[in-house]
XYZ file of C-alpha atoms in Angstrom:
560
model
C 134.520 128.966 86.134
C 130.744 129.098 86.489
C 128.790 131.404 88.792
C 125.545 129.404 88.724
C 124.859 127.093 91.671
C 123.440 123.613 91.995
C 120.248 125.161 93.341
C 119.896 127.246 90.176
C 120.309 124.120 88.075
C 117.798 122.208 90.200
C 115.261 124.999 89.730
C 115.924 124.865 85.977
C 115.199 121.118 85.946
C 111.975 121.706 87.871
C 110.823 124.381 85.417
C 111.649 122.204 82.417
C 109.940 119.146 83.932
C 113.113 117.043 83.833
C 112.821 115.710 87.412
C 109.886 113.723 88.747
C 109.957 114.848 92.383
C 111.052 118.492 92.516
C 111.060 118.895 96.297
C 113.100 115.752 96.948
C 115.553 116.505 94.176
C 116.117 120.135 95.192
C 116.631 119.010 98.798
C 119.114 116.404 97.613
C 121.009 119.035 95.676
C 121.414 121.136 98.824
C 122.141 118.173 101.150
C 125.905 118.252 100.711
C 128.785 118.029 98.274
C 129.168 117.047 95.552
C 125.788 118.679 95.012
C 125.210 117.806 91.358
C 126.019 114.153 92.042
C 123.359 114.093 94.758
C 120.904 115.820 92.468
C 121.564 113.267 89.702
C 121.232 110.299 92.076
C 117.941 111.667 93.402
C 116.537 112.288 89.927
C 115.195 109.832 87.368
C 117.537 111.068 84.612
C 120.134 108.802 83.071
C 123.789 109.806 83.430
C 124.055 110.894 79.798
C 120.791 112.865 79.823
C 121.814 114.562 83.068
C 125.203 115.536 81.600
C 123.473 116.916 78.472
C 121.292 119.104 80.679
C 124.324 120.273 82.699
C 126.272 121.218 79.566
C 123.332 123.121 78.133
C 122.568 125.015 81.359
C 126.160 125.991 82.131
C 126.966 126.725 78.450
C 129.900 124.307 78.340
C 130.896 121.860 75.599
C 129.755 118.265 76.066
C 132.361 115.503 75.642
C 131.482 111.846 75.064
C 133.242 108.762 76.420
C 134.894 107.675 73.128
C 136.547 111.106 72.812
C 137.743 110.957 76.415
C 139.170 107.467 75.940
C 141.087 108.589 72.843
C 142.474 111.799 74.399
C 146.036 111.823 75.847
C 145.629 111.810 79.654
C 147.285 114.331 81.968
C 146.644 112.332 85.135
C 150.203 111.627 86.293
C 150.524 114.946 88.121
C 147.333 114.370 90.136
C 146.379 112.107 93.024
C 144.046 109.314 91.852
C 141.874 109.868 94.917
C 141.575 113.594 94.121
C 140.423 112.853 90.564
C 137.884 110.251 91.704
C 136.520 112.392 94.541
C 135.886 115.400 92.316
C 134.900 113.353 89.228
C 137.314 115.194 86.919
C 139.624 113.958 84.148
C 142.489 116.135 82.802
C 143.506 115.517 79.186
C 145.303 117.087 76.240
C 142.990 118.541 73.593
C 143.565 118.158 69.857
C 144.933 121.722 69.648
C 147.499 120.949 72.355
C 145.741 122.848 75.140
C 144.950 121.445 78.573
C 141.333 120.458 79.169
C 139.420 119.169 82.180
C 136.355 116.964 81.841
C 134.058 117.718 84.787
C 130.801 116.142 85.855
C 129.967 118.965 88.282
C 130.888 122.455 86.991
C 129.713 124.020 90.279
C 132.611 122.417 92.162
C 135.437 124.859 91.463
C 138.116 122.981 93.423
C 138.966 120.755 90.457
C 139.512 123.493 87.857
C 141.510 125.628 90.299
C 143.771 122.712 91.222
C 144.224 121.806 87.554
C 145.320 125.345 86.692
C 147.904 125.265 89.494
C 149.218 121.779 88.691
C 149.281 122.241 84.904
C 150.612 125.788 85.133
C 148.109 127.616 82.998
C 144.469 128.044 81.984
C 142.370 124.922 81.587
C 139.350 124.603 79.309
C 136.282 122.858 80.772
C 134.035 120.270 79.161
C 131.134 118.367 80.669
C 131.113 114.563 80.896
C 128.722 112.302 82.761
C 129.631 110.958 86.197
C 129.698 107.433 84.775
C 131.927 108.403 81.839
C 134.436 110.110 84.145
C 134.506 107.054 86.426
C 135.015 104.784 83.409
C 137.904 106.740 81.886
C 139.572 107.174 85.282
C 139.359 103.440 85.944
C 141.034 102.822 82.574
C 143.675 105.547 82.626
C 144.645 105.385 86.293
C 145.206 101.666 85.893
C 147.708 102.438 83.126
C 149.390 105.176 85.146
C 149.878 103.188 88.381
C 153.490 103.568 89.482
C 155.569 100.465 89.604
C 156.329 98.975 92.976
C 159.469 99.737 94.880
C 162.217 97.249 94.103
C 162.520 96.067 97.714
C 159.013 94.591 97.554
C 160.145 92.200 94.861
C 163.396 91.208 96.541
C 163.750 87.787 98.165
C 164.498 89.508 101.462
C 160.957 90.852 101.505
C 159.585 87.337 101.245
C 161.702 86.279 104.225
C 160.651 89.354 106.174
C 156.973 88.498 105.629
C 157.384 85.751 108.191
C 158.367 88.322 110.771
C 155.258 89.943 112.235
C 156.812 93.328 112.956
C 158.246 93.563 109.454
C 154.924 92.532 107.959
C 153.101 95.143 110.033
C 155.506 97.827 108.798
C 155.123 96.588 105.230
C 151.312 96.653 105.474
C 151.426 100.249 106.699
C 153.699 101.381 103.866
C 152.467 103.714 101.158
C 152.421 101.164 98.273
C 150.257 98.700 100.203
C 147.961 101.373 101.620
C 147.544 102.811 98.117
C 146.808 99.358 96.687
C 144.118 98.535 99.263
C 142.528 101.975 98.982
C 142.469 101.464 95.215
C 140.545 98.202 95.659
C 137.910 99.931 97.769
C 137.617 102.809 95.295
C 137.257 100.377 92.408
C 134.542 98.483 94.310
C 132.593 101.695 94.898
C 132.884 102.625 91.211
C 131.537 99.210 90.169
C 128.750 99.294 92.806
C 130.151 96.018 94.182
C 128.651 94.445 97.295
C 131.677 92.257 98.108
C 135.394 92.029 97.422
C 136.924 88.535 97.267
C 140.708 88.374 97.654
C 142.481 85.028 97.545
C 146.047 83.778 97.061
C 146.801 81.045 94.548
C 150.015 79.438 93.399
C 150.228 81.887 90.495
C 149.530 84.987 92.572
C 146.721 87.024 94.088
C 143.212 86.859 92.606
C 140.699 89.654 93.161
C 137.028 89.439 92.233
C 134.130 91.767 93.008
C 130.481 90.831 93.258
C 128.465 93.191 91.079
C 124.696 92.707 90.833
C 125.069 89.282 92.417
C 127.749 87.875 90.077
C 131.509 87.811 90.636
C 133.611 89.841 88.220
C 137.432 89.486 88.019
C 139.425 92.704 88.386
C 143.197 93.249 88.103
C 145.049 92.462 91.317
C 147.372 95.130 92.750
C 150.745 94.785 91.057
C 154.070 94.715 92.846
C 152.833 94.161 96.409
C 153.016 90.972 98.457
C 149.734 89.088 98.984
C 150.572 88.781 102.683
C 150.898 92.559 102.924
C 147.488 93.106 101.285
C 145.787 90.699 103.713
C 147.665 92.195 106.671
C 146.538 95.693 105.685
C 142.923 94.498 105.587
C 143.384 92.868 109.011
C 144.758 96.107 110.453
C 141.777 98.071 109.105
C 139.342 95.542 110.627
C 141.133 95.387 113.981
C 142.204 91.744 113.581
C 145.336 89.923 114.756
C 147.838 89.865 111.896
C 149.925 87.254 113.751
C 147.076 84.703 113.676
C 147.132 82.853 110.356
C 145.801 79.440 111.373
C 142.221 80.292 112.355
C 139.376 82.186 110.681
C 138.787 85.737 111.895
C 135.908 88.200 111.521
C 136.081 91.949 111.924
C 134.560 95.254 110.918
C 135.639 98.787 110.114
C 134.272 102.149 109.091
C 136.193 103.774 106.259
C 136.077 107.176 104.628
C 136.636 107.162 100.883
C 136.835 110.777 99.879
C 133.485 112.241 100.834
C 131.726 108.915 101.315
C 131.581 106.725 104.415
C 131.629 102.970 104.093
C 131.061 100.210 106.644
C 132.905 96.989 105.866
C 132.662 93.477 107.306
C 135.793 91.359 106.889
C 136.046 87.555 107.013
C 139.509 85.977 106.888
C 139.945 82.270 106.097
C 143.194 80.223 105.985
C 143.631 78.391 102.650
C 146.260 76.184 101.035
C 148.334 79.082 99.654
C 147.714 81.644 102.378
C 144.813 83.601 103.790
C 141.818 84.728 101.756
C 139.578 87.661 102.608
C 135.956 88.440 101.818
C 134.955 92.043 102.413
C 131.266 92.999 102.518
C 130.706 96.653 101.614
C 127.876 98.456 103.377
C 127.529 102.087 102.240
C 126.395 104.361 105.055
C 123.777 105.949 102.819
C 121.751 102.884 101.827
C 118.965 104.956 100.323
C 115.338 105.243 101.349
C 113.843 101.995 102.656
C 110.545 101.976 100.819
C 108.205 99.108 100.005
C 108.022 100.537 96.466
C 111.685 99.631 95.899
C 111.347 95.955 96.828
C 109.653 95.049 93.549
C 106.540 93.389 95.004
C 103.577 92.808 92.718
C 100.378 94.586 93.731
C 98.768 91.513 95.352
C 101.894 90.571 97.333
C 102.382 94.166 98.402
C 98.822 94.303 99.757
C 99.383 91.003 101.573
C 102.613 92.193 103.191
C 101.038 95.504 104.239
C 98.164 93.601 105.861
C 100.566 91.297 107.693
C 102.496 94.206 109.149
C 99.270 95.555 110.656
C 98.952 92.426 112.833
C 99.561 93.055 116.558
C 101.494 89.824 117.171
C 102.742 86.662 115.507
C 105.824 85.657 113.535
C 106.756 86.567 109.948
C 109.677 84.654 108.434
C 111.742 85.757 105.417
C 113.600 82.938 103.648
C 116.201 82.632 100.940
C 119.891 81.878 100.468
C 122.717 84.214 101.440
C 122.680 87.343 99.288
C 119.005 87.108 98.319
C 118.026 90.440 99.874
C 116.445 89.167 103.103
C 118.075 91.872 105.221
C 116.808 94.635 102.939
C 113.282 93.223 103.094
C 113.405 93.013 106.902
C 114.808 96.543 107.157
C 112.011 97.808 104.911
C 109.427 96.093 107.116
C 110.977 97.714 110.179
C 110.946 101.147 108.554
C 107.214 100.710 107.870
C 106.588 99.654 111.487
C 108.855 102.367 112.890
C 106.439 104.733 114.613
C 106.754 106.603 117.921
C 103.985 104.427 119.367
C 106.013 101.214 118.892
C 109.197 100.051 120.578
C 111.305 97.970 118.197
C 114.346 95.899 119.206
C 116.645 94.009 116.840
C 119.514 91.557 117.228
C 121.517 91.209 114.033
C 124.752 89.782 112.658
C 125.849 92.322 111.552
C 123.785 95.523 111.769
C 123.626 96.475 108.085
C 120.972 99.211 108.128
C 120.994 101.789 110.900
C 117.412 103.009 111.366
C 116.727 105.953 113.597
C 114.212 105.201 116.351
C 114.985 101.470 116.487
C 117.182 99.895 119.169
C 119.619 97.697 117.263
C 122.121 95.240 118.755
C 124.803 93.058 117.199
C 125.607 89.521 118.313
C 128.950 88.967 120.045
C 129.353 85.210 120.610
C 132.763 85.743 122.217
C 131.075 87.326 125.259
C 127.925 85.202 125.163
C 125.640 87.659 123.341
C 123.949 85.231 120.958
C 120.583 85.481 119.211
C 119.001 83.379 121.967
C 120.596 85.385 124.803
C 119.466 88.680 123.267
C 115.933 87.367 122.762
C 115.674 86.358 126.406
C 116.701 89.889 127.385
C 114.400 91.519 124.825
C 111.182 90.193 126.358
C 112.054 92.075 129.567
C 112.462 95.354 127.640
C 108.728 95.682 126.879
C 109.041 95.755 123.055
C 106.202 95.745 120.541
C 108.265 94.408 117.632
C 111.312 92.135 117.751
C 113.584 91.387 114.807
C 115.940 88.393 114.997
C 118.577 88.349 112.277
C 118.404 84.583 111.801
C 116.967 81.496 113.473
C 119.956 79.146 113.539
C 119.308 76.746 116.392
C 116.477 75.169 118.431
C 116.933 77.536 121.377
C 116.508 80.658 119.217
C 113.503 79.099 117.440
C 111.753 78.278 120.738
C 112.314 81.711 122.262
C 111.178 83.473 119.053
C 107.976 81.413 118.902
C 107.198 82.041 122.568
C 107.848 85.781 122.086
C 105.308 85.782 119.259
C 102.898 83.821 121.457
C 103.091 86.386 124.264
C 101.976 89.372 122.220
C 105.009 90.479 120.199
C 105.372 90.803 116.439
C 108.521 88.832 115.598
C 110.377 89.181 112.289
C 113.166 86.765 111.428
C 114.916 84.852 108.628
C 115.584 81.219 107.736
C 117.732 79.603 105.076
C 115.282 77.555 102.983
C 114.655 77.276 99.239
C 110.918 78.005 99.238
C 108.344 79.563 101.525
C 106.721 76.191 102.195
C 110.043 74.640 103.226
C 110.235 77.002 106.220
C 107.468 75.103 108.028
C 109.183 71.661 108.172
C 112.449 73.456 108.942
C 110.941 75.051 112.065
C 109.439 71.690 113.037
C 112.886 70.104 112.627
C 114.263 72.737 115.011
C 111.899 71.367 117.664
C 109.019 73.860 117.502
C 105.789 72.063 118.419
C 103.226 71.993 115.630
C 100.437 73.458 117.760
C 102.655 76.432 118.669
C 103.682 76.919 115.059
C 100.050 77.006 113.930
C 99.269 79.597 116.590
C 102.172 81.955 115.980
C 103.354 81.738 112.354
C 101.519 84.286 110.225
C 103.399 84.140 106.937
C 106.605 83.150 105.160
C 108.147 85.412 102.521
C 110.593 83.678 100.142
C 112.693 85.717 97.768
C 115.560 85.839 95.294
C 117.287 88.686 93.473
C 117.446 88.832 89.683
C 119.557 91.265 87.699
C 117.587 94.139 86.228
C 117.931 94.920 82.535
C 119.752 98.150 81.764
C 117.133 100.744 80.869
C 119.418 102.381 78.344
C 120.256 99.420 76.135
C 117.692 96.632 76.669
C 116.113 95.445 73.445
C 112.553 94.136 72.921
C 112.124 90.906 70.986
C 108.897 89.446 69.651
C 109.068 85.670 69.863
C 108.397 83.592 66.792
C 107.455 79.908 66.737
C 111.028 79.095 65.707
C 112.343 80.896 68.813
C 110.116 78.824 71.092
C 111.238 75.618 69.420
C 114.936 76.557 69.486
C 115.135 77.709 73.098
C 113.362 75.552 75.712
C 113.650 78.330 78.293
C 110.759 80.222 76.719
C 108.443 77.230 76.823
C 109.478 76.497 80.414
C 108.365 79.982 81.402
C 105.101 79.764 79.481
C 105.940 82.142 76.632
C 104.272 81.617 73.282
C 104.797 82.882 69.748
C 103.882 86.559 69.543
C 104.889 87.347 73.132
C 107.459 90.087 73.717
C 110.490 89.723 75.944
C 113.432 92.026 76.531
C 117.064 90.997 76.139
C 120.366 92.428 77.422
C 122.552 94.260 74.917
C 125.337 96.090 76.754
C 126.420 99.730 76.782
C 128.802 102.043 78.587
C 126.327 102.601 81.440
C 126.162 98.898 82.359
C 129.820 98.221 81.431
C 128.709 95.922 78.620
C 126.812 93.529 80.921
C 123.316 94.444 79.741
C 122.161 94.531 83.366
C 122.314 97.234 86.003
C 120.932 96.786 89.511
C 118.755 94.021 90.899
C 115.096 93.502 91.719
C 113.428 90.912 93.945
C 111.159 88.036 92.990
C 108.898 86.896 95.813
C 106.352 84.397 97.044
C 104.319 84.936 100.206
C 102.766 81.950 101.963
C 100.092 82.964 104.471
C 98.772 80.452 106.982
C 95.267 79.585 105.870
C 93.113 76.876 107.463
C 94.226 74.461 104.728
C 97.879 75.094 105.545
C 97.222 74.574 109.273
C 95.577 71.241 108.496
C 98.664 70.210 106.531
C 100.837 71.126 109.536
C 98.643 68.895 111.737
C 99.340 66.027 109.362
C 103.096 66.749 109.432
C 102.962 67.281 105.681
C 106.165 67.940 103.775
C 107.152 71.059 101.886
C 105.678 69.755 98.616
C 102.184 69.279 100.050
C 102.321 72.663 101.771
C 103.455 74.270 98.531
C 100.588 72.760 96.550
C 98.063 73.832 99.193
C 99.414 77.393 99.143
C 99.301 77.597 95.326
C 95.721 76.281 95.373
C 94.883 79.036 97.860
C 96.243 81.645 95.433
C 99.934 82.078 96.308
C 102.022 83.621 93.523
C 105.223 81.585 93.254
C 108.636 83.122 92.726
C 108.613 81.693 89.209
C 105.288 83.379 88.419
C 106.567 86.620 89.918
C 109.702 86.400 87.764
C 107.650 85.736 84.618
C 105.557 88.830 85.370
C 108.734 90.881 85.653
C 109.944 89.421 82.329
C 106.743 90.491 80.638
C 107.128 93.958 82.184
C 110.626 94.266 80.687
C 112.403 94.405 84.056
C 114.506 91.273 83.591
C 115.192 88.451 81.138
C 114.010 84.814 81.045
C 117.584 83.637 81.574
C 117.800 85.568 84.842
C 114.526 84.161 86.149
C 115.601 80.584 85.428
C 118.985 81.280 87.018
C 117.480 81.873 90.456
C 114.205 79.910 90.414
C 113.051 76.410 89.539
C 110.083 75.252 87.496
C 107.646 73.419 89.769
């Protein structure tokens, strides 16, 4: 057991210059348990470097992932949730003694419990948080107990048609454990969504990690109907209704973390499928620095947010980061001198000081109905989650015309395409010219893993062999970075995402094009002539900076 505290370790990192922002990191270490995890997440250190520093400071041996994976596990006597919460992994050492890999030596609950459960002293070794999560995901999957025989019996299939029996089945320990395991796995993978769907051959589970779906093993030995019913119960939905789509929400506690989830149920050919959006309660600091804007676009956006009134539209497909961009704008505008009202579907970021509402179509609270009420609440800034229909578009434009700053989103491919889309929704061109200030279009590209990305200097043969480089304007002698894959990024070569943007501001030339009812192509050309940086150009700049790869840029953008 160690007597040093997380605060002592934080002070050590400050003295040795290992953390970039000492005050923020020390505060994070004292913000709550597990303290070293918070300190690591607040610092700029990689998981391995952080674990090296922990082992050195606390004078404990350091154990690497390959050694952990090869060691005989002692996990059967422990609750999987307990091991994941405390980030500990019990194993048998080469000399036959019991050992415990810990990521946070200051948390003494794990070692004490291990000594009680294993019936003797336990040696400690330090592993990184990521290594512990990786070995637990592997070993706990092997150690999952088999399902009770009655779940496999034909009688259980017949009972699934009975609602009361299905409700009891969904509340049983095997099903509850299976669903909790899915949520824990999603948190470990940093997934944004869980997709669960029944097929003829069984249940399929996929998780969206960094924007791409990744298959994961489905819970074994439990009925698909029971899994879906358990999810319905958590989200407050009707488990008896299987013919119609349903939407719901829940707030879950996974160990020491809180998680908001949004659930969408859809009937399919072989049963009901579920899509679960995961919204961690601690979404991190909403800062313009984290959006990934280039210097010129950042200056443009800052200038736009200083305007007293008008409308700013953020466009892009579902999952392109529009909500994060809007929430960041609101956090910048959030001052005591401004009253800010939002209507969203759903409320994903809770921001203190802002009055946020969620649409409820079942009782008539739509975007348009909320907007009509908002203008009587004397706001300075209004945020509308999405302009979906002519009524919402008209009210939003008139709110901008009467002295409010209105932020909203549209589903269009490019910034220029937002203008004809608003005209199609019935907004008069003279009103659009008067109120629209700018359109921000964006996509999200996967960010190269800092630990394993590899630089590559392009030769003439590379340009000739791969047309992607020529399409992005790379020439022989240029340097790009490529994904490699390591334990930190689970072999993907990418970890996290960053935005690529284009910001169209309404210049006189653009307003003239609107007068002529010009299409998106003409508006796009006029904006580029006026100096707009396209999403493609923004992506190329991020390639040259080593943030992402050419393949990622071409995956989400098009060459114009």
